[in-house]
């Protein structure tokens, strides 16, 4: 109550590579935070999921096209926590990782509707952005640098950023490479912790909330 009203947007990578244990760990953490914030009167919360949506009759058909997708799954300003309890268990992963391509829409919503509040952007992701369709090849350095640019725009607009790197059991070389790429996109605001430890997540979130 001693701090200004706050708006937190949690954005979750729901691409196919988040399947399995990474998805369960992430959803455990997201639901725990949603429950905690539900009991705080001066913090609003939006939870979104990023993936891709395909249209057309098949990958090889002329009508086929794929698009970046954002699902706004929960908005505490108009949804009750019952929505999280009853529907989140049905959410699953699919598609690729449009990452920065989705961030502009999120940013616009945060800025336009929450000018009188402290704004925070919390991201869960498992590494490299990758998205392709007939008009876009969003991979490699192009995707890394674009995502980095969008994260910088969050900060330039006064939005505080925290990004969690969700890893799995892989080779040390692969992990080092993914960590390096993640650091490129999110800089000092990136964290690699056990997301099933609610206390660890709470500690990093509290540090961000209490920054002046």
PDB file of N, CA and C in Angstrom, residues 148-211:
ATOM      1  N   UNK A 148      15.363  -7.486 -29.210  1.00  0.00           N
ATOM      2  CA  UNK A 148      16.147  -6.581 -28.366  1.00  0.00           C
ATOM      3  C   UNK A 148      15.647  -5.146 -28.512  1.00  0.00           C
ATOM      4  N   UNK A 149      15.349  -4.738 -29.734  1.00  0.00           N
ATOM      5  CA  UNK A 149      14.846  -3.383 -29.993  1.00  0.00           C
ATOM      6  C   UNK A 149      13.508  -3.163 -29.297  1.00  0.00           C
ATOM      7  N   UNK A 150      12.608  -4.150 -29.372  1.00  0.00           N
ATOM      8  CA  UNK A 150      11.292  -4.003 -28.752  1.00  0.00           C
ATOM      9  C   UNK A 150      11.401  -3.942 -27.229  1.00  0.00           C
ATOM     10  N   UNK A 151      12.307  -4.738 -26.660  1.00  0.00           N
ATOM     11  CA  UNK A 151      12.520  -4.697 -25.207  1.00  0.00           C
ATOM     12  C   UNK A 151      13.062  -3.332 -24.794  1.00  0.00           C
ATOM     13  N   UNK A 152      13.954  -2.769 -25.600  1.00  0.00           N
ATOM     14  CA  UNK A 152      14.474  -1.428 -25.326  1.00  0.00           C
ATOM     15  C   UNK A 152      13.356  -0.394 -25.353  1.00  0.00           C
ATOM     16  N   UNK A 153      12.382  -0.560 -26.260  1.00  0.00           N
ATOM     17  CA  UNK A 153      11.255   0.369 -26.333  1.00  0.00           C
ATOM     18  C   UNK A 153      10.378   0.270 -25.088  1.00  0.00           C
ATOM     19  N   UNK A 154      10.228  -0.937 -24.542  1.00  0.00           N
ATOM     20  CA  UNK A 154       9.530  -1.065 -23.254  1.00  0.00           C
ATOM     21  C   UNK A 154      10.187  -0.156 -22.220  1.00  0.00           C
ATOM     22  N   UNK A 155      11.492  -0.288 -22.096  1.00  0.00           N
ATOM     23  CA  UNK A 155      12.226   0.481 -21.089  1.00  0.00           C
ATOM     24  C   UNK A 155      12.140   1.981 -21.364  1.00  0.00           C
ATOM     25  N   UNK A 156      12.252   2.367 -22.642  1.00  0.00           N
ATOM     26  CA  UNK A 156      12.188   3.789 -22.997  1.00  0.00           C
ATOM     27  C   UNK A 156      10.845   4.414 -22.636  1.00  0.00           C
ATOM     28  N   UNK A 157       9.794   3.603 -22.599  1.00  0.00           N
ATOM     29  CA  UNK A 157       8.464   4.092 -22.250  1.00  0.00           C
ATOM     30  C   UNK A 157       8.193   3.995 -20.743  1.00  0.00           C
ATOM     31  N   UNK A 158       9.224   3.657 -19.986  1.00  0.00           N
ATOM     32  CA  UNK A 158       9.074   3.603 -18.537  1.00  0.00           C
ATOM     33  C   UNK A 158       8.544   2.294 -18.010  1.00  0.00           C
ATOM     34  N   UNK A 159       8.460   1.277 -18.864  1.00  0.00           N
ATOM     35  CA  UNK A 159       7.978  -0.043 -18.441  1.00  0.00           C
ATOM     36  C   UNK A 159       9.163  -0.858 -17.925  1.00  0.00           C
ATOM     37  N   UNK A 160       9.044  -1.383 -16.721  1.00  0.00           N
ATOM     38  CA  UNK A 160      10.108  -2.198 -16.149  1.00  0.00           C
ATOM     39  C   UNK A 160       9.965  -3.640 -16.637  1.00  0.00           C
ATOM     40  N   UNK A 161      11.094  -4.234 -17.015  1.00  0.00           N
ATOM     41  CA  UNK A 161      11.098  -5.535 -17.676  1.00  0.00           C
ATOM     42  C   UNK A 161      11.791  -6.576 -16.810  1.00  0.00           C
ATOM     43  N   UNK A 162      11.229  -7.780 -16.778  1.00  0.00           N
ATOM     44  CA  UNK A 162      11.896  -8.924 -16.185  1.00  0.00           C
ATOM     45  C   UNK A 162      11.586 -10.137 -17.052  1.00  0.00           C
ATOM     46  N   UNK A 163      12.617 -10.892 -17.416  1.00  0.00           N
ATOM     47  CA  UNK A 163      12.425 -12.016 -18.328  1.00  0.00           C
ATOM     48  C   UNK A 163      13.054 -13.269 -17.751  1.00  0.00           C
ATOM     49  N   UNK A 164      12.260 -14.339 -17.669  1.00  0.00           N
ATOM     50  CA  UNK A 164      12.736 -15.620 -17.146  1.00  0.00           C
ATOM     51  C   UNK A 164      13.074 -16.562 -18.297  1.00  0.00           C
ATOM     52  N   UNK A 165      14.279 -17.136 -18.252  1.00  0.00           N
ATOM     53  CA  UNK A 165      14.722 -18.113 -19.242  1.00  0.00           C
ATOM     54  C   UNK A 165      14.359 -19.498 -18.730  1.00  0.00           C
ATOM     55  N   UNK A 166      13.483 -20.195 -19.443  1.00  0.00           N
ATOM     56  CA  UNK A 166      13.033 -21.527 -19.050  1.00  0.00           C
ATOM     57  C   UNK A 166      13.851 -22.553 -19.808  1.00  0.00           C
ATOM     58  N   UNK A 167      14.723 -23.269 -19.126  1.00  0.00           N
ATOM     59  CA  UNK A 167      15.602 -24.228 -19.794  1.00  0.00           C
ATOM     60  C   UNK A 167      15.181 -25.656 -19.470  1.00  0.00           C
ATOM     61  N   UNK A 168      15.707 -26.588 -20.264  1.00  0.00           N
ATOM     62  CA  UNK A 168      15.485 -28.009 -20.017  1.00  0.00           C
ATOM     63  C   UNK A 168      16.843 -28.688 -19.931  1.00  0.00           C
ATOM     64  N   UNK A 169      16.832 -29.993 -19.690  1.00  0.00           N
ATOM     65  CA  UNK A 169      18.093 -30.728 -19.590  1.00  0.00           C
ATOM     66  C   UNK A 169      18.678 -30.915 -20.989  1.00  0.00           C
ATOM     67  N   UNK A 170      19.682 -30.110 -21.314  1.00  0.00           N
ATOM     68  CA  UNK A 170      20.335 -30.212 -22.616  1.00  0.00           C
ATOM     69  C   UNK A 170      21.846 -30.176 -22.407  1.00  0.00           C
ATOM     70  N   UNK A 171      22.584 -30.263 -23.490  1.00  0.00           N
ATOM     71  CA  UNK A 171      24.038 -30.209 -23.386  1.00  0.00           C
ATOM     72  C   UNK A 171      24.466 -28.837 -22.863  1.00  0.00           C
ATOM     73  N   UNK A 172      25.632 -28.797 -22.209  1.00  0.00           N
ATOM     74  CA  UNK A 172      26.132 -27.540 -21.656  1.00  0.00           C
ATOM     75  C   UNK A 172      26.380 -26.519 -22.751  1.00  0.00           C
ATOM     76  N   UNK A 173      26.888 -26.967 -23.890  1.00  0.00           N
ATOM     77  CA  UNK A 173      27.150 -26.036 -24.992  1.00  0.00           C
ATOM     78  C   UNK A 173      25.869 -25.408 -25.504  1.00  0.00           C
ATOM     79  N   UNK A 174      24.809 -26.208 -25.645  1.00  0.00           N
ATOM     80  CA  UNK A 174      23.521 -25.702 -26.108  1.00  0.00           C
ATOM     81  C   UNK A 174      22.951 -24.707 -25.099  1.00  0.00           C
ATOM     82  N   UNK A 175      23.099 -25.030 -23.815  1.00  0.00           N
ATOM     83  CA  UNK A 175      22.582 -24.144 -22.776  1.00  0.00           C
ATOM     84  C   UNK A 175      23.327 -22.806 -22.780  1.00  0.00           C
ATOM     85  N   UNK A 176      24.652 -22.839 -22.900  1.00  0.00           N
ATOM     86  CA  UNK A 176      25.439 -21.612 -22.930  1.00  0.00           C
ATOM     87  C   UNK A 176      25.040 -20.739 -24.108  1.00  0.00           C
ATOM     88  N   UNK A 177      24.825 -21.376 -25.267  1.00  0.00           N
ATOM     89  CA  UNK A 177      24.457 -20.629 -26.459  1.00  0.00           C
ATOM     90  C   UNK A 177      23.095 -19.966 -26.284  1.00  0.00           C
ATOM     91  N   UNK A 178      22.108 -20.711 -25.783  1.00  0.00           N
ATOM     92  CA  UNK A 178      20.766 -20.160 -25.575  1.00  0.00           C
ATOM     93  C   UNK A 178      20.793 -19.048 -24.525  1.00  0.00           C
ATOM     94  N   UNK A 179      21.568 -19.234 -23.459  1.00  0.00           N
ATOM     95  CA  UNK A 179      21.682 -18.204 -22.426  1.00  0.00           C
ATOM     96  C   UNK A 179      22.271 -16.921 -23.001  1.00  0.00           C
ATOM     97  N   UNK A 180      23.264 -17.074 -23.879  1.00  0.00           N
ATOM     98  CA  UNK A 180      23.890 -15.920 -24.518  1.00  0.00           C
ATOM     99  C   UNK A 180      22.873 -15.164 -25.362  1.00  0.00           C
ATOM    100  N   UNK A 181      22.097 -15.891 -26.163  1.00  0.00           N
ATOM    101  CA  UNK A 181      21.085 -15.250 -26.998  1.00  0.00           C
ATOM    102  C   UNK A 181      20.034 -14.555 -26.143  1.00  0.00           C
ATOM    103  N   UNK A 182      19.636 -15.206 -25.050  1.00  0.00           N
ATOM    104  CA  UNK A 182      18.623 -14.633 -24.167  1.00  0.00           C
ATOM    105  C   UNK A 182      19.131 -13.336 -23.549  1.00  0.00           C
ATOM    106  N   UNK A 183      20.399 -13.329 -23.169  1.00  0.00           N
ATOM    107  CA  UNK A 183      21.014 -12.127 -22.594  1.00  0.00           C
ATOM    108  C   UNK A 183      21.079 -11.016 -23.631  1.00  0.00           C
ATOM    109  N   UNK A 184      21.311 -11.384 -24.897  1.00  0.00           N
ATOM    110  CA  UNK A 184      21.339 -10.390 -25.974  1.00  0.00           C
ATOM    111  C   UNK A 184      20.002  -9.667 -26.065  1.00  0.00           C
ATOM    112  N   UNK A 185      18.898 -10.417 -25.977  1.00  0.00           N
ATOM    113  CA  UNK A 185      17.564  -9.834 -26.128  1.00  0.00           C
ATOM    114  C   UNK A 185      17.125  -9.050 -24.904  1.00  0.00           C
ATOM    115  N   UNK A 186      17.387  -9.569 -23.701  1.00  0.00           N
ATOM    116  CA  UNK A 186      16.803  -8.999 -22.484  1.00  0.00           C
ATOM    117  C   UNK A 186      17.818  -8.359 -21.540  1.00  0.00           C
ATOM    118  N   UNK A 187      19.103  -8.495 -21.842  1.00  0.00           N
ATOM    119  CA  UNK A 187      20.136  -7.823 -21.063  1.00  0.00           C
ATOM    120  C   UNK A 187      20.120  -8.181 -19.593  1.00  0.00           C
ATOM    121  N   UNK A 188      20.349  -7.187 -18.746  1.00  0.00           N
ATOM    122  CA  UNK A 188      20.438  -7.409 -17.304  1.00  0.00           C
ATOM    123  C   UNK A 188      19.091  -7.749 -16.677  1.00  0.00           C
ATOM    124  N   UNK A 189      18.011  -7.602 -17.464  1.00  0.00           N
ATOM    125  CA  UNK A 189      16.682  -7.925 -16.945  1.00  0.00           C
ATOM    126  C   UNK A 189      16.335  -9.402 -17.115  1.00  0.00           C
ATOM    127  N   UNK A 190      17.276 -10.202 -17.612  1.00  0.00           N
ATOM    128  CA  UNK A 190      17.014 -11.633 -17.791  1.00  0.00           C
ATOM    129  C   UNK A 190      17.403 -12.399 -16.534  1.00  0.00           C
ATOM    130  N   UNK A 191      16.631 -13.419 -16.216  1.00  0.00           N
ATOM    131  CA  UNK A 191      16.868 -14.244 -15.045  1.00  0.00           C
ATOM    132  C   UNK A 191      16.762 -15.710 -15.440  1.00  0.00           C
ATOM    133  N   UNK A 192      17.606 -16.547 -14.833  1.00  0.00           N
ATOM    134  CA  UNK A 192      17.471 -17.995 -15.010  1.00  0.00           C
ATOM    135  C   UNK A 192      17.349 -18.619 -13.631  1.00  0.00           C
ATOM    136  N   UNK A 193      16.124 -18.982 -13.265  1.00  0.00           N
ATOM    137  CA  UNK A 193      15.882 -19.550 -11.940  1.00  0.00           C
ATOM    138  C   UNK A 193      14.921 -20.720 -12.075  1.00  0.00           C
ATOM    139  N   UNK A 194      14.754 -21.448 -11.001  1.00  0.00           N
ATOM    140  CA  UNK A 194      13.791 -22.538 -10.965  1.00  0.00           C
ATOM    141  C   UNK A 194      12.397 -21.927 -10.804  1.00  0.00           C
ATOM    142  N   UNK A 195      11.627 -21.932 -11.894  1.00  0.00           N
ATOM    143  CA  UNK A 195      10.331 -21.248 -11.839  1.00  0.00           C
ATOM    144  C   UNK A 195       9.298 -21.980 -11.001  1.00  0.00           C
ATOM    145  N   UNK A 196       9.589 -23.219 -10.594  1.00  0.00           N
ATOM    146  CA  UNK A 196       8.643 -23.890  -9.702  1.00  0.00           C
ATOM    147  C   UNK A 196       8.829 -23.450  -8.260  1.00  0.00           C
ATOM    148  N   UNK A 197       9.915 -22.751  -7.983  1.00  0.00           N
ATOM    149  CA  UNK A 197      10.129 -22.217  -6.638  1.00  0.00           C
ATOM    150  C   UNK A 197       9.450 -20.857  -6.553  1.00  0.00           C
ATOM    151  N   UNK A 198       8.277 -20.826  -5.959  1.00  0.00           N
ATOM    152  CA  UNK A 198       7.503 -19.592  -5.864  1.00  0.00           C
ATOM    153  C   UNK A 198       8.274 -18.530  -5.107  1.00  0.00           C
ATOM    154  N   UNK A 199       9.055 -18.942  -4.102  1.00  0.00           N
ATOM    155  CA  UNK A 199       9.826 -17.973  -3.324  1.00  0.00           C
ATOM    156  C   UNK A 199      10.908 -17.317  -4.183  1.00  0.00           C
ATOM    157  N   UNK A 200      11.533 -18.093  -5.070  1.00  0.00           N
ATOM    158  CA  UNK A 200      12.571 -17.533  -5.939  1.00  0.00           C
ATOM    159  C   UNK A 200      11.968 -16.525  -6.908  1.00  0.00           C
ATOM    160  N   UNK A 201      10.809 -16.882  -7.470  1.00  0.00           N
ATOM    161  CA  UNK A 201      10.118 -15.961  -8.370  1.00  0.00           C
ATOM    162  C   UNK A 201       9.687 -14.714  -7.612  1.00  0.00           C
ATOM    163  N   UNK A 202       9.117 -14.912  -6.418  1.00  0.00           N
ATOM    164  CA  UNK A 202       8.647 -13.780  -5.614  1.00  0.00           C
ATOM    165  C   UNK A 202       9.793 -12.837  -5.263  1.00  0.00           C
ATOM    166  N   UNK A 203      10.963 -13.401  -4.977  1.00  0.00           N
ATOM    167  CA  UNK A 203      12.115 -12.577  -4.609  1.00  0.00           C
ATOM    168  C   UNK A 203      12.522 -11.654  -5.750  1.00  0.00           C
ATOM    169  N   UNK A 204      12.592 -12.192  -6.975  1.00  0.00           N
ATOM    170  CA  UNK A 204      12.984 -11.359  -8.115  1.00  0.00           C
ATOM    171  C   UNK A 204      11.889 -10.358  -8.473  1.00  0.00           C
ATOM    172  N   UNK A 205      10.625 -10.769  -8.333  1.00  0.00           N
ATOM    173  CA  UNK A 205       9.517  -9.851  -8.625  1.00  0.00           C
ATOM    174  C   UNK A 205       9.467  -8.729  -7.595  1.00  0.00           C
ATOM    175  N   UNK A 206       9.641  -9.052  -6.331  1.00  0.00           N
ATOM    176  CA  UNK A 206       9.623  -8.027  -5.286  1.00  0.00           C
ATOM    177  C   UNK A 206      10.729  -7.009  -5.495  1.00  0.00           C
ATOM    178  N   UNK A 207      11.904  -7.488  -5.891  1.00  0.00           N
ATOM    179  CA  UNK A 207      13.017  -6.576  -6.164  1.00  0.00           C
ATOM    180  C   UNK A 207      12.638  -5.576  -7.246  1.00  0.00           C
ATOM    181  N   UNK A 208      11.963  -6.063  -8.280  1.00  0.00           N
ATOM    182  CA  UNK A 208      11.551  -5.186  -9.376  1.00  0.00           C
ATOM    183  C   UNK A 208      10.448  -4.235  -8.918  1.00  0.00           C
ATOM    184  N   UNK A 209       9.469  -4.733  -8.161  1.00  0.00           N
ATOM    185  CA  UNK A 209       8.380  -3.890  -7.673  1.00  0.00           C
ATOM    186  C   UNK A 209       8.881  -2.778  -6.762  1.00  0.00           C
ATOM    187  N   UNK A 210       9.930  -3.043  -6.000  1.00  0.00           N
ATOM    188  CA  UNK A 210      10.398  -2.077  -5.000  1.00  0.00           C
ATOM    189  C   UNK A 210      11.437  -1.105  -5.537  1.00  0.00           C
ATOM    190  N   UNK A 211      11.788  -1.238  -6.827  1.00  0.00           N
ATOM    191  CA  UNK A 211      12.722  -0.289  -7.423  1.00  0.00           C
ATOM    192  C   UNK A 211      12.089   1.086  -7.497  1.00  0.00           C
TER     193      UNK A 211
END
